[in-house]
Coordinates of C-alpha atoms in Angstrom, one line a residue:
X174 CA -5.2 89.3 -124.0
X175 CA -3.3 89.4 -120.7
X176 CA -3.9 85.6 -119.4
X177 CA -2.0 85.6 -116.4
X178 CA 1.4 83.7 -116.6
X179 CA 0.8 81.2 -114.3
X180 CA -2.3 79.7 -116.4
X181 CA 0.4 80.2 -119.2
X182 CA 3.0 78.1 -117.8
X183 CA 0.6 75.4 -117.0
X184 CA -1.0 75.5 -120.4
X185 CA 2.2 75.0 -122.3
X186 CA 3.0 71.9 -119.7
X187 CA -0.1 70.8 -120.6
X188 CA -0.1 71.3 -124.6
X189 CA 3.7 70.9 -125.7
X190 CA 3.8 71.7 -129.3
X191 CA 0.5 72.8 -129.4
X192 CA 0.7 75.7 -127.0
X193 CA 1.4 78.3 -130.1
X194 CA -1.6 77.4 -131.7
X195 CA -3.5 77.3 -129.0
X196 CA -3.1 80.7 -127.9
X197 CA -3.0 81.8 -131.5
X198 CA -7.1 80.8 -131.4
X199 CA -7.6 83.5 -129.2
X200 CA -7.1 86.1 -132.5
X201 CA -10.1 83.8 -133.8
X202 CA -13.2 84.9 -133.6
X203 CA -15.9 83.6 -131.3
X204 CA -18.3 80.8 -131.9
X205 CA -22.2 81.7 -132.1
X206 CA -24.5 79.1 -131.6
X207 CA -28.2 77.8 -131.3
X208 CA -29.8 74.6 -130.5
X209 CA -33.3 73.5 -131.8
X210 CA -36.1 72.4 -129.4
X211 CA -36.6 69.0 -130.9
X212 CA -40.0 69.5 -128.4
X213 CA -41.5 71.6 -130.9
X214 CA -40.0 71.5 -134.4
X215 CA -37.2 69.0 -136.2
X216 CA -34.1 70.3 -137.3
X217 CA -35.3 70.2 -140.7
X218 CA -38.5 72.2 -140.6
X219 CA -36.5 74.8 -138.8
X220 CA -34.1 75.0 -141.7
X221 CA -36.9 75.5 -144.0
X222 CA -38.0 78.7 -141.9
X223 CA -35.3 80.2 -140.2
X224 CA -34.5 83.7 -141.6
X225 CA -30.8 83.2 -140.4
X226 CA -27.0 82.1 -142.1
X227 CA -26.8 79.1 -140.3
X228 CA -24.1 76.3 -140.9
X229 CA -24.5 72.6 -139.0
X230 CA -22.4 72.0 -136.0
X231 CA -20.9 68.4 -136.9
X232 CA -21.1 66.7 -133.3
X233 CA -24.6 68.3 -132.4
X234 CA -27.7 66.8 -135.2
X235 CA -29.7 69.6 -133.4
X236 CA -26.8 72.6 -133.4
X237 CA -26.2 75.3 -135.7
X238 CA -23.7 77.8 -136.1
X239 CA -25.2 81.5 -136.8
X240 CA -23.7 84.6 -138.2
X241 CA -22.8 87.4 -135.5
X242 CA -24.6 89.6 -138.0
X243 CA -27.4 87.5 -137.2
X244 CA -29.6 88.1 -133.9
X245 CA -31.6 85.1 -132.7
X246 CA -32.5 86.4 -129.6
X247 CA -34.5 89.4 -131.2
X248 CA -36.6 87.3 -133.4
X249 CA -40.3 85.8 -132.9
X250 CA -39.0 81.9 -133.1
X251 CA -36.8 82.7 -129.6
X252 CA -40.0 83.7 -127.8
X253 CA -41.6 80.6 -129.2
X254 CA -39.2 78.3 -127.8
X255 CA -37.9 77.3 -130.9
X256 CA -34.5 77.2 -130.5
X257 CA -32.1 77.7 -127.5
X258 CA -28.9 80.3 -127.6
X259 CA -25.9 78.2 -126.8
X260 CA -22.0 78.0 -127.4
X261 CA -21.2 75.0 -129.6
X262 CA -18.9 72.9 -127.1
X263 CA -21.1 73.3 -124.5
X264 CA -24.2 71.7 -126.2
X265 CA -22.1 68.6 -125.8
X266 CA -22.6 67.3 -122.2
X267 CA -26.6 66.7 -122.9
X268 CA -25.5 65.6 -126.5
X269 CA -23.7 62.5 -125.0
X270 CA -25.8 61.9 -122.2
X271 CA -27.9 58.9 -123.1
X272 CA -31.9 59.7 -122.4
X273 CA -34.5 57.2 -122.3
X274 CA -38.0 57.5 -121.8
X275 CA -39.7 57.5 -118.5
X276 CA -36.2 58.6 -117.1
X277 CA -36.0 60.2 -113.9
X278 CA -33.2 63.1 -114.2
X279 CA -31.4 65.5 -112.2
X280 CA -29.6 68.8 -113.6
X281 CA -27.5 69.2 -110.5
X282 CA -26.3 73.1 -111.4
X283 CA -28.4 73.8 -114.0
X284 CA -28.9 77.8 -114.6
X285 CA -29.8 78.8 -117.0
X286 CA -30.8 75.9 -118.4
X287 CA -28.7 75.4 -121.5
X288 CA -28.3 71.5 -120.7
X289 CA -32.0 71.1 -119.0
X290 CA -33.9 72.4 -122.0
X291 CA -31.7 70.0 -124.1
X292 CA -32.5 67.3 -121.3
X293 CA -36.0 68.1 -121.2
X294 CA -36.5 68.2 -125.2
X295 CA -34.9 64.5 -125.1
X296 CA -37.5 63.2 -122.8
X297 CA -40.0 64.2 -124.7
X298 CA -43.1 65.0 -122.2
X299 CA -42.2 61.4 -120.4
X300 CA -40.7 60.7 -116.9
X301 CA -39.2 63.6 -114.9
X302 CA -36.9 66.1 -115.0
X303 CA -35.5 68.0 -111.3
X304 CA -33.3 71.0 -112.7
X305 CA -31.7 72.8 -109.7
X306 CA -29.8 75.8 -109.2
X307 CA -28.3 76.7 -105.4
X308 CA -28.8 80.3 -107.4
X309 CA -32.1 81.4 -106.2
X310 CA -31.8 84.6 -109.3
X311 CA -30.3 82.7 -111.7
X312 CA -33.0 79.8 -110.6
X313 CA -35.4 82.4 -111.9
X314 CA -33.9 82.3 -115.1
X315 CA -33.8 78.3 -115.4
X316 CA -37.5 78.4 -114.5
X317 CA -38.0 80.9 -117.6
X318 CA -36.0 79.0 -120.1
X319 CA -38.0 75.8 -119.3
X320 CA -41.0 77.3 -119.8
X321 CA -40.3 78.9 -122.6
X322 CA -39.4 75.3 -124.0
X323 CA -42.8 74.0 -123.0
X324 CA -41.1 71.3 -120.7
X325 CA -44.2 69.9 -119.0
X326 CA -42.6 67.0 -117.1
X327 CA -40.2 69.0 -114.6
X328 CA -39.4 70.4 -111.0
X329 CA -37.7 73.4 -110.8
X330 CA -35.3 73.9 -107.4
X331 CA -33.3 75.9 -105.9
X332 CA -31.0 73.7 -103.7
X333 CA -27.5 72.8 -102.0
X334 CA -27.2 70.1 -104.3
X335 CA -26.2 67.9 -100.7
X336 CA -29.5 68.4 -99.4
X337 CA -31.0 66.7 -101.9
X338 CA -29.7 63.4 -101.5
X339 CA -32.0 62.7 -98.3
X340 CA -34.7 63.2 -100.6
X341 CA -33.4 61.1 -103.2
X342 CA -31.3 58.1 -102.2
X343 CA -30.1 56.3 -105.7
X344 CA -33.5 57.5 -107.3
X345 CA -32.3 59.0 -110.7
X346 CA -31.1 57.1 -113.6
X347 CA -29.4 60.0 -115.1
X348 CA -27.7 63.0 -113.3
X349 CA -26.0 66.1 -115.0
X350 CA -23.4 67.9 -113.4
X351 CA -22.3 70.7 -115.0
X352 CA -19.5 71.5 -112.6
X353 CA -19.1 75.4 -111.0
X354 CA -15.2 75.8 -113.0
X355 CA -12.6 78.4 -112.9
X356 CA -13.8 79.0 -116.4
X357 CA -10.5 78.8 -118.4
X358 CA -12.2 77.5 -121.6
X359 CA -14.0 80.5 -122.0
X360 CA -11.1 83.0 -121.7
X361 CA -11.4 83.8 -125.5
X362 CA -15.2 84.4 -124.9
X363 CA -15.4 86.3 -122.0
X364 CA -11.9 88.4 -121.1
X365 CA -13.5 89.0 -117.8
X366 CA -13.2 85.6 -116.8
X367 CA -9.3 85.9 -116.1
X368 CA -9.9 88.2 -113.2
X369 CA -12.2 85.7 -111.7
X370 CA -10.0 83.0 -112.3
X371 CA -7.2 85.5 -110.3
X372 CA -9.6 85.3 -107.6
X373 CA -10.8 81.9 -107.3
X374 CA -8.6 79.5 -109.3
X375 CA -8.4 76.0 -110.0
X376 CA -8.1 75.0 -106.2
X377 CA -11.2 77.0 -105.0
X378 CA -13.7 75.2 -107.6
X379 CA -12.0 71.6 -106.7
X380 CA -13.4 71.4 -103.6
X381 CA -16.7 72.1 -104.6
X382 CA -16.7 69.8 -107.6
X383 CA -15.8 67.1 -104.7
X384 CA -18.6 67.3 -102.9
X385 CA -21.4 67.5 -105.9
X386 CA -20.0 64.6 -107.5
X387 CA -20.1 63.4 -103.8
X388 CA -23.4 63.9 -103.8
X389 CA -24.5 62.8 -107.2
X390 CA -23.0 59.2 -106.6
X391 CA -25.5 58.8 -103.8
X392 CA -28.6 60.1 -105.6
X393 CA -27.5 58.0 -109.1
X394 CA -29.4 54.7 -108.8
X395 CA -27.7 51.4 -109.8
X396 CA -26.7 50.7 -113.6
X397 CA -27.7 54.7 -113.4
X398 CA -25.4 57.1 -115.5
X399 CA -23.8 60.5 -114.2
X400 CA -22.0 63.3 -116.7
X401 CA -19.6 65.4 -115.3
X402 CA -18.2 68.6 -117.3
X403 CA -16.6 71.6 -116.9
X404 CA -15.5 74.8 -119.2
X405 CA -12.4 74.6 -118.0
X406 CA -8.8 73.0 -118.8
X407 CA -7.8 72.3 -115.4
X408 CA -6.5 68.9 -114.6
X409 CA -7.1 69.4 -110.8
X410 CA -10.8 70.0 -111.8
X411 CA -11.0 67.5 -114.8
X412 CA -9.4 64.3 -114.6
X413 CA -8.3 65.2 -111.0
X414 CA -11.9 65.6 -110.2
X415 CA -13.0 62.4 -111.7
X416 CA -10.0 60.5 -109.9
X417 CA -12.1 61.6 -106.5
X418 CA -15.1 60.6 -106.8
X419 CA -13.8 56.9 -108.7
X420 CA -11.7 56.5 -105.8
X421 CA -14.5 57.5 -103.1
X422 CA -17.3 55.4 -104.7
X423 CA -15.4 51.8 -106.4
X424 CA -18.9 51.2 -107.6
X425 CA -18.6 53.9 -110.3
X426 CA -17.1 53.3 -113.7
X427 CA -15.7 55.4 -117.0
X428 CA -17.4 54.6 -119.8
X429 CA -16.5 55.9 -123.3
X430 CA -18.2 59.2 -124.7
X431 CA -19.8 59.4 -128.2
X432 CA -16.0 60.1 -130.5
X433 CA -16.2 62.5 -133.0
X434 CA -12.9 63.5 -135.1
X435 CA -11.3 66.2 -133.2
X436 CA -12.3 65.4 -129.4
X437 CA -9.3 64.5 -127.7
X438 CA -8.4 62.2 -124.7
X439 CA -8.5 62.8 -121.1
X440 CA -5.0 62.6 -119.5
X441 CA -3.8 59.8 -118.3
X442 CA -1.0 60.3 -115.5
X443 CA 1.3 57.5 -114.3
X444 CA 1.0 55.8 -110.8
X445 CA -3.1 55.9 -111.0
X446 CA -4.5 54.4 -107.7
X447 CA -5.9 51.6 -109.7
X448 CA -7.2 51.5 -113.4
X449 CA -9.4 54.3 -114.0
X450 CA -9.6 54.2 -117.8
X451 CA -9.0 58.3 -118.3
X452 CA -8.9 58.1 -121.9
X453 CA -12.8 57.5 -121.8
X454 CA -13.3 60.9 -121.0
X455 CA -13.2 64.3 -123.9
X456 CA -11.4 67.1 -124.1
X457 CA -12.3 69.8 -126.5
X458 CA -9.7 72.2 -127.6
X459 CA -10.5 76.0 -129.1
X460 CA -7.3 75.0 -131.7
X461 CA -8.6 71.9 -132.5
X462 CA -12.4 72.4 -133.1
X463 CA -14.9 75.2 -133.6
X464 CA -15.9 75.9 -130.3
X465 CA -14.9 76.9 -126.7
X466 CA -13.1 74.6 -124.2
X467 CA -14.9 72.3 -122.7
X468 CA -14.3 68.7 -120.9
X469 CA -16.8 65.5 -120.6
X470 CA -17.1 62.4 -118.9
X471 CA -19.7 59.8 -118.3
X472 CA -19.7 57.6 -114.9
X473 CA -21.8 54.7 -114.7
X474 CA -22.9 52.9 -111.7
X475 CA -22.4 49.6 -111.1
X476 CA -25.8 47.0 -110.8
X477 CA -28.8 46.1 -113.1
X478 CA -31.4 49.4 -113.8
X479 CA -34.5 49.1 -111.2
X480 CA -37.4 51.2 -111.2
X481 CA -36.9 53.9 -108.7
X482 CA -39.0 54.2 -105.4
X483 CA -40.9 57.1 -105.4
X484 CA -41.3 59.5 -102.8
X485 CA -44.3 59.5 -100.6
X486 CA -46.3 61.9 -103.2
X487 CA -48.3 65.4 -102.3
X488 CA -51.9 65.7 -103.0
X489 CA -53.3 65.0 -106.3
X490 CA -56.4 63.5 -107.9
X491 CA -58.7 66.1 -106.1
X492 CA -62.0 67.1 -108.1
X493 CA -62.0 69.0 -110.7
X494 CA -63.8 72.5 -110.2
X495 CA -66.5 73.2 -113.1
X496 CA -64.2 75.9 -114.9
X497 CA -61.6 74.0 -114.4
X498 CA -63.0 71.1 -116.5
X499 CA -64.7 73.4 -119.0
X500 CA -61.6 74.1 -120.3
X501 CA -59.9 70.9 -120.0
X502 CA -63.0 70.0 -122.8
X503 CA -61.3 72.6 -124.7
X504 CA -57.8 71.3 -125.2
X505 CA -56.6 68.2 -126.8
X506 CA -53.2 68.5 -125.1
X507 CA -53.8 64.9 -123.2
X508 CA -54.2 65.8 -119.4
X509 CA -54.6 63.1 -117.0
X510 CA -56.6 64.7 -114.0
X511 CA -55.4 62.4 -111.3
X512 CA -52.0 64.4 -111.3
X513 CA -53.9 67.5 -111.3
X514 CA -52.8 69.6 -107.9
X515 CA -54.6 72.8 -106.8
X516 CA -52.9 75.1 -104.5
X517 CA -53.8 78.3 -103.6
X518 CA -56.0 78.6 -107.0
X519 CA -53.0 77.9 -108.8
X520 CA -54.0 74.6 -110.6
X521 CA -50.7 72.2 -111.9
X522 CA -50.0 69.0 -113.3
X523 CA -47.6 67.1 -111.4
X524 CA -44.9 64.6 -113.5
X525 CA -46.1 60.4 -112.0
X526 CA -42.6 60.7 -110.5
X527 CA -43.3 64.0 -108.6
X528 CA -42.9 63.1 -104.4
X529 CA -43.0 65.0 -101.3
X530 CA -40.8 68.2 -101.6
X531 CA -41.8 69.8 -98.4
X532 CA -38.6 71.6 -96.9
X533 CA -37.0 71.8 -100.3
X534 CA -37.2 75.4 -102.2
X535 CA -39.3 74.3 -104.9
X536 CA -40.2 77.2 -107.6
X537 CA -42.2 75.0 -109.7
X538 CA -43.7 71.3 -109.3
X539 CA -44.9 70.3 -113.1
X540 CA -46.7 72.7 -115.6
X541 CA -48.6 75.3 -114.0
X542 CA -52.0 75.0 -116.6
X543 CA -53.2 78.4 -114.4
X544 CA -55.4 80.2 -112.1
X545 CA -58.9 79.9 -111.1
X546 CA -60.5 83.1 -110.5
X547 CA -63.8 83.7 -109.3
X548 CA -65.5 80.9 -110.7
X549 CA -63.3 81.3 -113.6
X550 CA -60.2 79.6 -115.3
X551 CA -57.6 81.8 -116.7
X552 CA -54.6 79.7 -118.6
X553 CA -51.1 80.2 -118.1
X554 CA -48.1 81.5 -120.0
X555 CA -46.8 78.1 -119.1
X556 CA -49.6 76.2 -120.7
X557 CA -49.4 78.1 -124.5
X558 CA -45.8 77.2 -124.4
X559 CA -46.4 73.5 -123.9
X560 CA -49.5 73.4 -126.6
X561 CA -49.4 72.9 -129.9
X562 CA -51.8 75.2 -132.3
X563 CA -53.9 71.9 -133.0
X564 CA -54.5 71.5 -129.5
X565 CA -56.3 74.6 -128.8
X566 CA -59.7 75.6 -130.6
X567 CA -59.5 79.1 -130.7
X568 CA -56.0 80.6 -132.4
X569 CA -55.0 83.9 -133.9
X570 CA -51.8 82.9 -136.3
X571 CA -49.6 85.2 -138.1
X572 CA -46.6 85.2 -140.0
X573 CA -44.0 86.3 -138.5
X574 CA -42.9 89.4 -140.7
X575 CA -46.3 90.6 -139.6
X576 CA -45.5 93.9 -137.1
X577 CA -48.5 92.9 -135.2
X578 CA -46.5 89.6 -133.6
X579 CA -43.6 92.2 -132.1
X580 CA -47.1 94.3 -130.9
X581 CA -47.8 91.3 -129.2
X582 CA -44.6 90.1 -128.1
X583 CA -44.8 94.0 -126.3
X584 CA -47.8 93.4 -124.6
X585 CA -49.8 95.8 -126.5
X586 CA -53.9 95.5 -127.4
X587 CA -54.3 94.7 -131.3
X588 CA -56.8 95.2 -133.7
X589 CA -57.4 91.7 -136.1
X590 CA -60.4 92.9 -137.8
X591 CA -59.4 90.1 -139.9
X592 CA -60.3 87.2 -137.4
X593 CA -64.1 88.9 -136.6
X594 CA -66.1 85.7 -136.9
X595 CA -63.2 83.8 -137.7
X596 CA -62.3 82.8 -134.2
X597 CA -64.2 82.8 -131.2
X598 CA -64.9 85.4 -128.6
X599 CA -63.0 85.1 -125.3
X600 CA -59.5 83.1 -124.6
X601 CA -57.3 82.7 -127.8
X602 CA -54.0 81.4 -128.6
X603 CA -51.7 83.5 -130.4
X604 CA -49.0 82.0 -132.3
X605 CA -46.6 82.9 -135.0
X606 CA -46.4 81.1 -138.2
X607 CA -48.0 78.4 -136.1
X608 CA -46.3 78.3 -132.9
X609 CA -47.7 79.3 -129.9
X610 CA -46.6 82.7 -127.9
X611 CA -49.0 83.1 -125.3
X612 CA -52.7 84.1 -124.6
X613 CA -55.4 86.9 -125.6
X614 CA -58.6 87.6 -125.3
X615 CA -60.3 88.3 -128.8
X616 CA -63.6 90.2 -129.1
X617 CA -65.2 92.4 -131.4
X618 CA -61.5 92.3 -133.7
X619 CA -59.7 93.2 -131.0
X620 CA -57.0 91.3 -128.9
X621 CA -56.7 92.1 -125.5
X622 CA -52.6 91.1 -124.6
X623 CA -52.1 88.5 -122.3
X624 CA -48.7 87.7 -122.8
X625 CA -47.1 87.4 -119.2
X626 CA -45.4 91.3 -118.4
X627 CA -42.3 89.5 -117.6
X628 CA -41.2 87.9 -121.0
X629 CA -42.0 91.2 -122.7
X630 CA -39.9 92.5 -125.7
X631 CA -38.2 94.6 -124.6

């Protein structure tokens, strides 16, 4: 690999004895791994049904190494949200951020969603996430990975992260930053890095890791707790990053990551300002572990946690149209209609912490439950994702070694002769060894695909 020689010389400052063997982990092969949606199926269960070669990753109860004969992404189980595609070192920065429920929490650069979903999952249908992207495409493909997840409790945005802070002065008790990097942690995995690191090095990310963390310190509420982390092994974006913001805001503090054998220490320079604890924050290392490069910190704010002060809020508790209701009678997936927000026939369930958003581009406020069209309610893609087979009366389930659920997945009409008089006429659920996919509508043994064009197998 042709790193250029001024990363090299920097690297072997850095690393001392261990610069051979870390540029001897680039003849290594790459790291595959996926994350399981704690949302919609333990660890365990999964194990019991996956059809892959899977191995535990050590520092992640949720993460699991996979074969690169193995494709995850092509199965069933991905389209149901059951598990989430993801290096192994960068699971860790929504590992060791500590969620509660009811917590309000921002995802400050969050395409495509690796950490959010993770984030999401932890809250587990409580309190309210805001993932943002300044990205408007790859916003789009946050917004698809959330939904897929069948995160509920979320507002999706497309945002300078700085403009957000008008909106949300010390609101959050947790805020992820998942710093824009030069990327050198990921040289190994993607070659094609190194020219981008030519063209915008470590200086040219700096500046904007300054002012997100800038902006994060005045959007974390007090006894809040920020994580910062790169992909990169920069100490001008890492530790020199950190020593910013600590410096700007005296009010923020280091505290210690979750260990596990194999994280190393941040670096800790002589002559610090004042005593910044550096040593609190991680550093993984493609020699030292099986993963990618990655760095972590955790910043709390100081003062006692208060409950944050919510946002004048958009309309909501309107009444409920007839269809509309009809079909809530249907579900047991616990709605509460007084967050219920109709706009343009497009009917949504706003999270309790949910405020005014006007001027901010929002691509979704809370789960979209669907449409109501002439007189009629049609459910969403959104919706099937966030259900649980119980919660619906109606369901079409097969295995997934069934041809049919690819059919499906393709958007194709099926015939289920086998379900005549089984299930009801009109809106089913379809699901896959009892997971929902999405939506059909079942008559006279035949399925009529709704399964939203976009998510199509393709």
């Amino acid at each position: 690999m042709n790193l250029p020689q001024k990363y090299l010389d920097t690297m072997k400052d850095m690393l001392g004895d261990e610069f051979d063997a870390y540029l001897d982990s680039f003849n290594d092969s790459r790291y595959y791994g996926l994350r399981v949606n704690t949302l919609k199926i333990t660890p365990e269960e999964f194990l019991r049904i996956s059809p892959f070669e899977l191995k535990p990753i050590p520092w992640i109860e949720n993460g699991f190494y996979f074969s690169e004969n193995d494709k995850p992404a092509k199965h069933p189980y991905y389209y149901a949200g059951l598990y989430y595609i993801q290096e192994p070192s960068a699971m860790t920065p929504a590992n060791v951020l500590p969620v509660n429920k009811d917590d309000a929490i921002l995802d400050m650069c969050a395409a495509p969603g690796g950490k959010s979903t993770e984030l999401g999952a932890k809250l587990n249908h409580t309190g309210m996430l805001v993932t943002n992207d300044i990205s408007n495409s790859r916003a789009k493909a946050l917004l698809k990975n959330i939904e897929v997840f069948g995160i509920p409790n979320v507002l999706v945005m497309s945002e300078d992260p700085k403009k957000l802070v008008s909106y949300y002065p010390e609101f959050f008790d947790k805020i992820m930053i998942d710093a824009p990097c030069s990327g050198e942690g990921m040289f190994r995995k993607d070659n094609k890095l190194i020219k981008s690191w030519e063209k915008n090095g470590p200086e040219f990310y700096h500046e904007i890791q300054k002012g997100v963390l800038l902006a994060a310190s005045k959007m974390l509420k007090p006894g809040g707790i920020m994580q910062y982390s790169t992909c990169t092994f920069s100490k001008l974006e890492d530790e020199e990053s950190i020593r910013y913001i600590l410096n700007e805001c005296p009010e923020l503090k280091l505290i210690d990551v979750k260990p596990y054998e194999g994280f190393s220490h941040g670096y800790e320079d002589d002559g610090q300002e004042r005593d910044m604890q550096m040593s609190k924050t991680v550093r993984i290392w493609p020699h030292r572990m099986a993963g990618e490069g990655h760095f972590v910190a955790l910043i709390k704010k100081d003062g006692s946690d208060g409950a944050s002060v919510i946002p004048s809020s958009p309309s909501r508790g309107l009444k409920i149209p007839k269809e509309l209701q009809e079909f809530l009678d249907e579900i047991t997936y616990p709605v509460d209609t007084a967050d219920i927000s109709i706009r343009d026939e497009r009917v949504f369930i706003l999270p309790k912490q949910a405020g005014n958003t006007a001027g901010l581009r929002v691509m979704r406020t809370g789960l979209l439950l669907g449409e109501i069209k002439k007189n009629r309610f049609e459910p969403s893609q959104a919706l099937a994702m966030v259900l649980k087979m119980s919660d619906y009366p109606d369901v079409i389930n097969l295995p997934a070694s069934d041809e049919r659920v690819i059919k499906y997945l393709k958007g194709e009409t099926l015939d289920l002769p086998e379900f005549d008089g089984k299930t009801g006429d009109g809106w089913n659920l379809f699901c896959v060894d009892g997971y929902p996919l999405g939506w059909g509508k079942f008559k006279n043994g035949s399925l009529k695909n709704k399964y939203l064009a976009g998510w199509r197998w393709q």
